[in-house]
């Protein structure tokens, strides 16, 4: 009886105020028994199925190695970064290429058919000294790092050559497994060895020692 009285009182108050009301039934113990948003918050948590990266990985028809090949066809050189992202044109691969002309190129490729949607030369000072040095001796390129990570940890959503990782260059690869969980991995450019990024590295994207 008290529960119906609470709902009726709330509805009457809303009508007087000219607004609307969402009725929440109160059980005998005084706690809400209406719908909870807990499942939606859980699904959005990091590393859980249903995250944005997991949805993008499932929707992409072009793999990271295929995107790298398409980027090099447009701009001969060396791919230094790949990132799967939902942009205004739709789902795309953003690719960074150190061209044979010595310039850094940025390309956007359709993640459905690998078409080049946009490309331009990076402007500003060249601050990629370590990356250049690492690429000269690297035996494993971005596509190779992606294939290595994908073989053990699912669909690759990002590959980046980090020249400042613990004072040495390393391929940082992010993947989404079949279970929908996200993984951050490291691939040595020289040996091709695959390791799992330490937990603090996975949370510290700018390498400043603090979680981001």
JSON list of C-alpha atoms in Angstrom, two decimals:
[
{"chain": "A", "resi": 1, "resn": "UNK", "atom": "CA", "xyz": [0.00, 0.00, 0.00]},
{"chain": "A", "resi": 2, "resn": "UNK", "atom": "CA", "xyz": [2.85, 2.39, 0.90]},
{"chain": "A", "resi": 3, "resn": "UNK", "atom": "CA", "xyz": [4.55, 1.62, -2.44]},
{"chain": "A", "resi": 4, "resn": "UNK", "atom": "CA", "xyz": [1.51, 2.69, -4.46]},
{"chain": "A", "resi": 5, "resn": "UNK", "atom": "CA", "xyz": [1.19, 5.81, -2.34]},
{"chain": "A", "resi": 6, "resn": "UNK", "atom": "CA", "xyz": [4.82, 6.82, -3.10]},
{"chain": "A", "resi": 7, "resn": "UNK", "atom": "CA", "xyz": [4.31, 6.37, -6.85]},
{"chain": "A", "resi": 8, "resn": "UNK", "atom": "CA", "xyz": [1.01, 8.24, -6.84]},
{"chain": "A", "resi": 9, "resn": "UNK", "atom": "CA", "xyz": [2.48, 11.12, -4.85]},
{"chain": "A", "resi": 10, "resn": "UNK", "atom": "CA", "xyz": [5.48, 11.41, -7.21]},
{"chain": "A", "resi": 11, "resn": "UNK", "atom": "CA", "xyz": [3.24, 11.36, -10.28]},
{"chain": "A", "resi": 12, "resn": "UNK", "atom": "CA", "xyz": [0.97, 14.04, -8.83]},
{"chain": "A", "resi": 13, "resn": "UNK", "atom": "CA", "xyz": [3.96, 16.25, -8.06]},
{"chain": "A", "resi": 14, "resn": "UNK", "atom": "CA", "xyz": [5.22, 15.91, -11.61]},
{"chain": "A", "resi": 15, "resn": "UNK", "atom": "CA", "xyz": [1.85, 16.87, -13.08]},
{"chain": "A", "resi": 16, "resn": "UNK", "atom": "CA", "xyz": [1.70, 19.97, -10.93]},
{"chain": "A", "resi": 17, "resn": "UNK", "atom": "CA", "xyz": [5.20, 20.95, -12.05]},
{"chain": "A", "resi": 18, "resn": "UNK", "atom": "CA", "xyz": [4.34, 20.28, -15.68]},
{"chain": "A", "resi": 19, "resn": "UNK", "atom": "CA", "xyz": [7.11, 17.68, -15.97]},
{"chain": "A", "resi": 20, "resn": "UNK", "atom": "CA", "xyz": [7.43, 13.92, -16.16]},
{"chain": "A", "resi": 21, "resn": "UNK", "atom": "CA", "xyz": [8.31, 11.27, -13.65]},
{"chain": "A", "resi": 22, "resn": "UNK", "atom": "CA", "xyz": [9.93, 7.86, -13.72]},
{"chain": "A", "resi": 23, "resn": "UNK", "atom": "CA", "xyz": [8.24, 5.63, -11.17]},
{"chain": "A", "resi": 24, "resn": "UNK", "atom": "CA", "xyz": [10.58, 3.61, -9.01]},
{"chain": "A", "resi": 25, "resn": "UNK", "atom": "CA", "xyz": [8.90, 0.99, -6.85]},
{"chain": "A", "resi": 26, "resn": "UNK", "atom": "CA", "xyz": [10.19, 0.84, -3.29]},
{"chain": "A", "resi": 27, "resn": "UNK", "atom": "CA", "xyz": [10.21, -2.56, -1.69]},
{"chain": "A", "resi": 28, "resn": "UNK", "atom": "CA", "xyz": [9.37, -3.24, 1.90]},
{"chain": "A", "resi": 29, "resn": "UNK", "atom": "CA", "xyz": [13.04, -2.93, 2.81]},
{"chain": "A", "resi": 30, "resn": "UNK", "atom": "CA", "xyz": [13.17, 0.61, 1.41]},
{"chain": "A", "resi": 31, "resn": "UNK", "atom": "CA", "xyz": [15.56, -0.17, -1.50]},
{"chain": "A", "resi": 32, "resn": "UNK", "atom": "CA", "xyz": [14.73, 0.55, -5.18]},
{"chain": "A", "resi": 33, "resn": "UNK", "atom": "CA", "xyz": [13.52, -2.46, -7.14]},
{"chain": "A", "resi": 34, "resn": "UNK", "atom": "CA", "xyz": [13.44, -0.68, -10.52]},
{"chain": "A", "resi": 35, "resn": "UNK", "atom": "CA", "xyz": [15.83, -1.37, -13.45]},
{"chain": "A", "resi": 36, "resn": "UNK", "atom": "CA", "xyz": [19.51, -0.98, -12.71]},
{"chain": "A", "resi": 37, "resn": "UNK", "atom": "CA", "xyz": [22.23, 0.42, -14.99]},
{"chain": "A", "resi": 38, "resn": "UNK", "atom": "CA", "xyz": [24.91, -1.84, -13.46]},
{"chain": "A", "resi": 39, "resn": "UNK", "atom": "CA", "xyz": [25.12, -4.20, -16.48]},
{"chain": "A", "resi": 40, "resn": "UNK", "atom": "CA", "xyz": [25.75, -1.32, -18.89]},
{"chain": "A", "resi": 41, "resn": "UNK", "atom": "CA", "xyz": [28.51, 0.08, -16.71]},
{"chain": "A", "resi": 42, "resn": "UNK", "atom": "CA", "xyz": [30.09, -3.36, -16.48]},
{"chain": "A", "resi": 43, "resn": "UNK", "atom": "CA", "xyz": [30.04, -3.83, -20.25]},
{"chain": "A", "resi": 44, "resn": "UNK", "atom": "CA", "xyz": [31.86, -0.53, -20.73]},
{"chain": "A", "resi": 45, "resn": "UNK", "atom": "CA", "xyz": [34.70, -1.41, -18.37]},
{"chain": "A", "resi": 46, "resn": "UNK", "atom": "CA", "xyz": [38.26, -1.76, -19.74]},
{"chain": "A", "resi": 47, "resn": "UNK", "atom": "CA", "xyz": [39.14, -5.11, -21.26]},
{"chain": "A", "resi": 48, "resn": "UNK", "atom": "CA", "xyz": [35.52, -6.34, -21.30]},
{"chain": "A", "resi": 49, "resn": "UNK", "atom": "CA", "xyz": [33.51, -7.56, -24.30]},
{"chain": "A", "resi": 50, "resn": "UNK", "atom": "CA", "xyz": [31.49, -4.75, -25.85]},
{"chain": "A", "resi": 51, "resn": "UNK", "atom": "CA", "xyz": [34.16, -2.04, -25.57]},
{"chain": "A", "resi": 52, "resn": "UNK", "atom": "CA", "xyz": [34.66, 0.34, -28.47]},
{"chain": "A", "resi": 53, "resn": "UNK", "atom": "CA", "xyz": [37.90, -1.36, -29.56]},
{"chain": "A", "resi": 54, "resn": "UNK", "atom": "CA", "xyz": [36.16, -4.75, -29.56]},
{"chain": "A", "resi": 55, "resn": "UNK", "atom": "CA", "xyz": [33.33, -3.43, -31.71]},
{"chain": "A", "resi": 56, "resn": "UNK", "atom": "CA", "xyz": [35.75, -1.82, -34.15]},
{"chain": "A", "resi": 57, "resn": "UNK", "atom": "CA", "xyz": [37.86, -4.98, -34.36]},
{"chain": "A", "resi": 58, "resn": "UNK", "atom": "CA", "xyz": [34.76, -7.03, -35.18]},
{"chain": "A", "resi": 59, "resn": "UNK", "atom": "CA", "xyz": [33.62, -4.57, -37.85]},
{"chain": "A", "resi": 60, "resn": "UNK", "atom": "CA", "xyz": [36.94, -4.11, -39.69]},
{"chain": "A", "resi": 61, "resn": "UNK", "atom": "CA", "xyz": [37.35, -6.18, -42.84]},
{"chain": "A", "resi": 62, "resn": "UNK", "atom": "CA", "xyz": [40.92, -5.01, -43.48]},
{"chain": "A", "resi": 63, "resn": "UNK", "atom": "CA", "xyz": [43.59, -6.36, -41.12]},
{"chain": "A", "resi": 64, "resn": "UNK", "atom": "CA", "xyz": [46.58, -4.39, -39.87]},
{"chain": "A", "resi": 65, "resn": "UNK", "atom": "CA", "xyz": [49.04, -6.11, -42.27]},
{"chain": "A", "resi": 66, "resn": "UNK", "atom": "CA", "xyz": [46.66, -5.45, -45.18]},
{"chain": "A", "resi": 67, "resn": "UNK", "atom": "CA", "xyz": [46.37, -1.80, -44.17]},
{"chain": "A", "resi": 68, "resn": "UNK", "atom": "CA", "xyz": [50.17, -1.57, -44.03]},
{"chain": "A", "resi": 69, "resn": "UNK", "atom": "CA", "xyz": [50.47, -3.01, -47.53]},
{"chain": "A", "resi": 70, "resn": "UNK", "atom": "CA", "xyz": [47.89, -0.55, -48.89]},
{"chain": "A", "resi": 71, "resn": "UNK", "atom": "CA", "xyz": [49.66, 2.37, -47.23]},
{"chain": "A", "resi": 72, "resn": "UNK", "atom": "CA", "xyz": [53.02, 1.35, -48.75]},
{"chain": "A", "resi": 73, "resn": "UNK", "atom": "CA", "xyz": [51.42, 1.03, -52.16]},
{"chain": "A", "resi": 74, "resn": "UNK", "atom": "CA", "xyz": [50.37, 4.67, -51.90]},
{"chain": "A", "resi": 75, "resn": "UNK", "atom": "CA", "xyz": [53.60, 5.88, -50.25]},
{"chain": "A", "resi": 76, "resn": "UNK", "atom": "CA", "xyz": [56.67, 3.62, -50.63]},
{"chain": "A", "resi": 77, "resn": "UNK", "atom": "CA", "xyz": [58.73, 3.51, -47.47]},
{"chain": "A", "resi": 78, "resn": "UNK", "atom": "CA", "xyz": [58.28, 2.05, -43.98]},
{"chain": "A", "resi": 79, "resn": "UNK", "atom": "CA", "xyz": [55.09, 1.95, -41.93]},
{"chain": "A", "resi": 80, "resn": "UNK", "atom": "CA", "xyz": [55.72, 3.25, -38.41]},
{"chain": "A", "resi": 81, "resn": "UNK", "atom": "CA", "xyz": [52.20, 3.24, -37.02]},
{"chain": "A", "resi": 82, "resn": "UNK", "atom": "CA", "xyz": [48.67, 1.90, -37.58]},
{"chain": "A", "resi": 83, "resn": "UNK", "atom": "CA", "xyz": [45.54, 2.71, -35.62]},
{"chain": "A", "resi": 84, "resn": "UNK", "atom": "CA", "xyz": [42.00, 1.43, -36.15]},
{"chain": "A", "resi": 85, "resn": "UNK", "atom": "CA", "xyz": [39.56, 4.25, -35.46]},
{"chain": "A", "resi": 86, "resn": "UNK", "atom": "CA", "xyz": [35.97, 5.25, -36.09]},
{"chain": "A", "resi": 87, "resn": "UNK", "atom": "CA", "xyz": [36.26, 8.62, -37.81]},
{"chain": "A", "resi": 88, "resn": "UNK", "atom": "CA", "xyz": [33.90, 10.84, -39.79]},
{"chain": "A", "resi": 89, "resn": "UNK", "atom": "CA", "xyz": [34.32, 8.80, -43.00]},
{"chain": "A", "resi": 90, "resn": "UNK", "atom": "CA", "xyz": [33.48, 5.69, -40.97]},
{"chain": "A", "resi": 91, "resn": "UNK", "atom": "CA", "xyz": [35.77, 2.97, -39.66]},
{"chain": "A", "resi": 92, "resn": "UNK", "atom": "CA", "xyz": [39.31, 3.68, -40.87]},
{"chain": "A", "resi": 93, "resn": "UNK", "atom": "CA", "xyz": [42.95, 2.79, -40.43]},
{"chain": "A", "resi": 94, "resn": "UNK", "atom": "CA", "xyz": [45.22, 5.76, -39.69]},
{"chain": "A", "resi": 95, "resn": "UNK", "atom": "CA", "xyz": [48.71, 4.96, -40.98]},
{"chain": "A", "resi": 96, "resn": "UNK", "atom": "CA", "xyz": [52.06, 6.70, -40.48]},
{"chain": "A", "resi": 97, "resn": "UNK", "atom": "CA", "xyz": [54.74, 6.09, -43.10]},
{"chain": "A", "resi": 98, "resn": "UNK", "atom": "CA", "xyz": [58.36, 7.19, -43.28]},
{"chain": "A", "resi": 99, "resn": "UNK", "atom": "CA", "xyz": [58.59, 7.61, -47.03]},
{"chain": "A", "resi": 100, "resn": "UNK", "atom": "CA", "xyz": [61.60, 6.91, -49.17]},
{"chain": "A", "resi": 101, "resn": "UNK", "atom": "CA", "xyz": [61.67, 10.67, -49.69]},
{"chain": "A", "resi": 102, "resn": "UNK", "atom": "CA", "xyz": [62.64, 11.01, -46.02]},
{"chain": "A", "resi": 103, "resn": "UNK", "atom": "CA", "xyz": [59.34, 12.66, -45.08]},
{"chain": "A", "resi": 104, "resn": "UNK", "atom": "CA", "xyz": [56.68, 11.45, -42.64]},
{"chain": "A", "resi": 105, "resn": "UNK", "atom": "CA", "xyz": [53.35, 10.78, -44.30]},
{"chain": "A", "resi": 106, "resn": "UNK", "atom": "CA", "xyz": [49.96, 10.35, -42.64]},
{"chain": "A", "resi": 107, "resn": "UNK", "atom": "CA", "xyz": [47.28, 8.36, -44.45]},
{"chain": "A", "resi": 108, "resn": "UNK", "atom": "CA", "xyz": [43.67, 7.44, -43.77]},
{"chain": "A", "resi": 109, "resn": "UNK", "atom": "CA", "xyz": [42.45, 4.15, -45.28]},
{"chain": "A", "resi": 110, "resn": "UNK", "atom": "CA", "xyz": [38.97, 2.66, -45.40]},
{"chain": "A", "resi": 111, "resn": "UNK", "atom": "CA", "xyz": [38.83, -0.31, -43.01]},
{"chain": "A", "resi": 112, "resn": "UNK", "atom": "CA", "xyz": [36.37, -2.02, -45.35]},
{"chain": "A", "resi": 113, "resn": "UNK", "atom": "CA", "xyz": [38.33, -2.09, -48.60]},
{"chain": "A", "resi": 114, "resn": "UNK", "atom": "CA", "xyz": [41.73, -0.41, -47.87]},
{"chain": "A", "resi": 115, "resn": "UNK", "atom": "CA", "xyz": [41.05, 2.54, -50.16]},
{"chain": "A", "resi": 116, "resn": "UNK", "atom": "CA", "xyz": [43.16, 5.62, -49.37]},
{"chain": "A", "resi": 117, "resn": "UNK", "atom": "CA", "xyz": [40.73, 8.32, -48.27]},
{"chain": "A", "resi": 118, "resn": "UNK", "atom": "CA", "xyz": [43.23, 11.00, -47.36]},
{"chain": "A", "resi": 119, "resn": "UNK", "atom": "CA", "xyz": [46.97, 11.56, -47.14]},
{"chain": "A", "resi": 120, "resn": "UNK", "atom": "CA", "xyz": [49.32, 14.41, -46.33]},
{"chain": "A", "resi": 121, "resn": "UNK", "atom": "CA", "xyz": [52.90, 15.11, -45.30]},
{"chain": "A", "resi": 122, "resn": "UNK", "atom": "CA", "xyz": [53.47, 15.79, -41.62]},
{"chain": "A", "resi": 123, "resn": "UNK", "atom": "CA", "xyz": [54.47, 19.40, -41.02]},
{"chain": "A", "resi": 124, "resn": "UNK", "atom": "CA", "xyz": [56.75, 20.81, -38.36]},
{"chain": "A", "resi": 125, "resn": "UNK", "atom": "CA", "xyz": [60.12, 19.82, -36.98]},
{"chain": "A", "resi": 126, "resn": "UNK", "atom": "CA", "xyz": [61.24, 16.23, -37.30]},
{"chain": "A", "resi": 127, "resn": "UNK", "atom": "CA", "xyz": [61.33, 14.82, -33.77]},
{"chain": "A", "resi": 128, "resn": "UNK", "atom": "CA", "xyz": [61.55, 11.16, -34.79]},
{"chain": "A", "resi": 129, "resn": "UNK", "atom": "CA", "xyz": [65.30, 10.69, -34.45]},
{"chain": "A", "resi": 130, "resn": "UNK", "atom": "CA", "xyz": [65.09, 7.46, -32.43]},
{"chain": "A", "resi": 131, "resn": "UNK", "atom": "CA", "xyz": [62.44, 6.01, -34.69]},
{"chain": "A", "resi": 132, "resn": "UNK", "atom": "CA", "xyz": [64.61, 6.67, -37.75]},
{"chain": "A", "resi": 133, "resn": "UNK", "atom": "CA", "xyz": [67.59, 5.00, -36.10]},
{"chain": "A", "resi": 134, "resn": "UNK", "atom": "CA", "xyz": [65.52, 1.99, -35.00]},
{"chain": "A", "resi": 135, "resn": "UNK", "atom": "CA", "xyz": [64.01, 1.49, -38.43]},
{"chain": "A", "resi": 136, "resn": "UNK", "atom": "CA", "xyz": [67.45, 1.28, -40.04]},
{"chain": "A", "resi": 137, "resn": "UNK", "atom": "CA", "xyz": [68.32, -1.86, -38.07]},
{"chain": "A", "resi": 138, "resn": "UNK", "atom": "CA", "xyz": [64.83, -3.31, -37.51]},
{"chain": "A", "resi": 139, "resn": "UNK", "atom": "CA", "xyz": [64.27, -6.83, -38.82]},
{"chain": "A", "resi": 140, "resn": "UNK", "atom": "CA", "xyz": [60.57, -6.76, -37.89]},
{"chain": "A", "resi": 141, "resn": "UNK", "atom": "CA", "xyz": [58.33, -4.12, -39.47]},
{"chain": "A", "resi": 142, "resn": "UNK", "atom": "CA", "xyz": [54.83, -2.98, -38.42]},
{"chain": "A", "resi": 143, "resn": "UNK", "atom": "CA", "xyz": [53.11, -5.70, -40.45]},
{"chain": "A", "resi": 144, "resn": "UNK", "atom": "CA", "xyz": [55.38, -8.36, -38.97]},
{"chain": "A", "resi": 145, "resn": "UNK", "atom": "CA", "xyz": [54.76, -7.12, -35.44]},
{"chain": "A", "resi": 146, "resn": "UNK", "atom": "CA", "xyz": [51.02, -7.20, -36.13]},
{"chain": "A", "resi": 147, "resn": "UNK", "atom": "CA", "xyz": [51.12, -10.76, -37.45]},
{"chain": "A", "resi": 148, "resn": "UNK", "atom": "CA", "xyz": [53.14, -11.93, -34.45]},
{"chain": "A", "resi": 149, "resn": "UNK", "atom": "CA", "xyz": [50.71, -10.37, -31.97]},
{"chain": "A", "resi": 150, "resn": "UNK", "atom": "CA", "xyz": [47.60, -11.51, -33.85]},
{"chain": "A", "resi": 151, "resn": "UNK", "atom": "CA", "xyz": [48.75, -15.13, -33.90]},
{"chain": "A", "resi": 152, "resn": "UNK", "atom": "CA", "xyz": [48.61, -15.30, -30.11]},
{"chain": "A", "resi": 153, "resn": "UNK", "atom": "CA", "xyz": [46.25, -12.54, -29.02]},
{"chain": "A", "resi": 154, "resn": "UNK", "atom": "CA", "xyz": [43.52, -11.90, -31.59]},
{"chain": "A", "resi": 155, "resn": "UNK", "atom": "CA", "xyz": [42.71, -8.94, -33.82]},
{"chain": "A", "resi": 156, "resn": "UNK", "atom": "CA", "xyz": [45.21, -6.08, -33.95]},
{"chain": "A", "resi": 157, "resn": "UNK", "atom": "CA", "xyz": [43.75, -2.59, -33.48]},
{"chain": "A", "resi": 158, "resn": "UNK", "atom": "CA", "xyz": [46.96, -0.57, -33.13]},
{"chain": "A", "resi": 159, "resn": "UNK", "atom": "CA", "xyz": [50.68, -0.80, -33.93]},
{"chain": "A", "resi": 160, "resn": "UNK", "atom": "CA", "xyz": [53.14, 1.92, -33.04]},
{"chain": "A", "resi": 161, "resn": "UNK", "atom": "CA", "xyz": [56.92, 2.21, -32.98]},
{"chain": "A", "resi": 162, "resn": "UNK", "atom": "CA", "xyz": [57.71, 3.77, -29.62]},
{"chain": "A", "resi": 163, "resn": "UNK", "atom": "CA", "xyz": [61.18, 5.24, -29.67]},
{"chain": "A", "resi": 164, "resn": "UNK", "atom": "CA", "xyz": [61.13, 6.25, -26.01]},
{"chain": "A", "resi": 165, "resn": "UNK", "atom": "CA", "xyz": [60.20, 2.96, -24.37]},
{"chain": "A", "resi": 166, "resn": "UNK", "atom": "CA", "xyz": [62.76, 2.44, -21.61]},
{"chain": "A", "resi": 167, "resn": "UNK", "atom": "CA", "xyz": [65.41, 4.21, -23.71]},
{"chain": "A", "resi": 168, "resn": "UNK", "atom": "CA", "xyz": [64.97, 1.84, -26.65]},
{"chain": "A", "resi": 169, "resn": "UNK", "atom": "CA", "xyz": [62.58, 1.46, -29.55]},
{"chain": "A", "resi": 170, "resn": "UNK", "atom": "CA", "xyz": [59.87, -1.19, -29.46]},
{"chain": "A", "resi": 171, "resn": "UNK", "atom": "CA", "xyz": [56.70, -2.02, -31.36]},
{"chain": "A", "resi": 172, "resn": "UNK", "atom": "CA", "xyz": [53.67, -1.47, -29.14]},
{"chain": "A", "resi": 173, "resn": "UNK", "atom": "CA", "xyz": [50.73, -3.55, -30.35]},
{"chain": "A", "resi": 174, "resn": "UNK", "atom": "CA", "xyz": [47.16, -3.53, -29.05]},
{"chain": "A", "resi": 175, "resn": "UNK", "atom": "CA", "xyz": [44.80, -6.41, -29.79]},
{"chain": "A", "resi": 176, "resn": "UNK", "atom": "CA", "xyz": [41.30, -7.62, -28.99]},
{"chain": "A", "resi": 177, "resn": "UNK", "atom": "CA", "xyz": [41.01, -11.35, -28.24]},
{"chain": "A", "resi": 178, "resn": "UNK", "atom": "CA", "xyz": [38.16, -13.65, -29.19]},
{"chain": "A", "resi": 179, "resn": "UNK", "atom": "CA", "xyz": [36.80, -13.13, -25.69]},
{"chain": "A", "resi": 180, "resn": "UNK", "atom": "CA", "xyz": [36.56, -9.39, -26.35]},
{"chain": "A", "resi": 181, "resn": "UNK", "atom": "CA", "xyz": [39.35, -8.53, -23.92]},
{"chain": "A", "resi": 182, "resn": "UNK", "atom": "CA", "xyz": [42.05, -6.04, -24.87]},
{"chain": "A", "resi": 183, "resn": "UNK", "atom": "CA", "xyz": [45.77, -6.78, -24.69]},
{"chain": "A", "resi": 184, "resn": "UNK", "atom": "CA", "xyz": [48.84, -4.54, -24.94]},
{"chain": "A", "resi": 185, "resn": "UNK", "atom": "CA", "xyz": [51.94, -6.26, -26.24]},
{"chain": "A", "resi": 186, "resn": "UNK", "atom": "CA", "xyz": [55.53, -5.43, -27.08]},
{"chain": "A", "resi": 187, "resn": "UNK", "atom": "CA", "xyz": [57.46, -6.74, -30.08]},
{"chain": "A", "resi": 188, "resn": "UNK", "atom": "CA", "xyz": [61.20, -6.27, -30.32]},
{"chain": "A", "resi": 189, "resn": "UNK", "atom": "CA", "xyz": [62.09, -4.71, -33.72]},
{"chain": "A", "resi": 190, "resn": "UNK", "atom": "CA", "xyz": [65.36, -6.62, -33.92]},
{"chain": "A", "resi": 191, "resn": "UNK", "atom": "CA", "xyz": [64.50, -10.09, -32.62]},
{"chain": "A", "resi": 192, "resn": "UNK", "atom": "CA", "xyz": [60.73, -10.11, -33.23]},
{"chain": "A", "resi": 193, "resn": "UNK", "atom": "CA", "xyz": [60.24, -11.43, -29.69]},
{"chain": "A", "resi": 194, "resn": "UNK", "atom": "CA", "xyz": [56.74, -10.94, -28.29]},
{"chain": "A", "resi": 195, "resn": "UNK", "atom": "CA", "xyz": [56.14, -9.99, -24.64]},
{"chain": "A", "resi": 196, "resn": "UNK", "atom": "CA", "xyz": [53.18, -8.69, -22.66]},
{"chain": "A", "resi": 197, "resn": "UNK", "atom": "CA", "xyz": [53.43, -5.06, -21.63]},
{"chain": "A", "resi": 198, "resn": "UNK", "atom": "CA", "xyz": [53.77, -4.60, -17.85]},
{"chain": "A", "resi": 199, "resn": "UNK", "atom": "CA", "xyz": [50.55, -3.46, -16.18]},
{"chain": "A", "resi": 200, "resn": "UNK", "atom": "CA", "xyz": [51.87, 0.03, -15.43]},
{"chain": "A", "resi": 201, "resn": "UNK", "atom": "CA", "xyz": [52.95, 0.44, -19.07]},
{"chain": "A", "resi": 202, "resn": "UNK", "atom": "CA", "xyz": [49.48, -0.49, -20.26]},
{"chain": "A", "resi": 203, "resn": "UNK", "atom": "CA", "xyz": [48.05, 2.37, -18.17]},
{"chain": "A", "resi": 204, "resn": "UNK", "atom": "CA", "xyz": [50.82, 4.88, -18.87]},
{"chain": "A", "resi": 205, "resn": "UNK", "atom": "CA", "xyz": [50.46, 5.74, -22.55]},
{"chain": "A", "resi": 206, "resn": "UNK", "atom": "CA", "xyz": [52.75, 8.78, -22.49]},
{"chain": "A", "resi": 207, "resn": "UNK", "atom": "CA", "xyz": [55.60, 7.05, -20.62]},
{"chain": "A", "resi": 208, "resn": "UNK", "atom": "CA", "xyz": [55.67, 9.69, -17.89]},
{"chain": "A", "resi": 209, "resn": "UNK", "atom": "CA", "xyz": [55.51, 7.14, -15.09]},
{"chain": "A", "resi": 210, "resn": "UNK", "atom": "CA", "xyz": [51.94, 8.03, -14.13]},
{"chain": "A", "resi": 211, "resn": "UNK", "atom": "CA", "xyz": [48.67, 6.32, -15.02]},
{"chain": "A", "resi": 212, "resn": "UNK", "atom": "CA", "xyz": [46.68, 8.11, -17.69]}
]
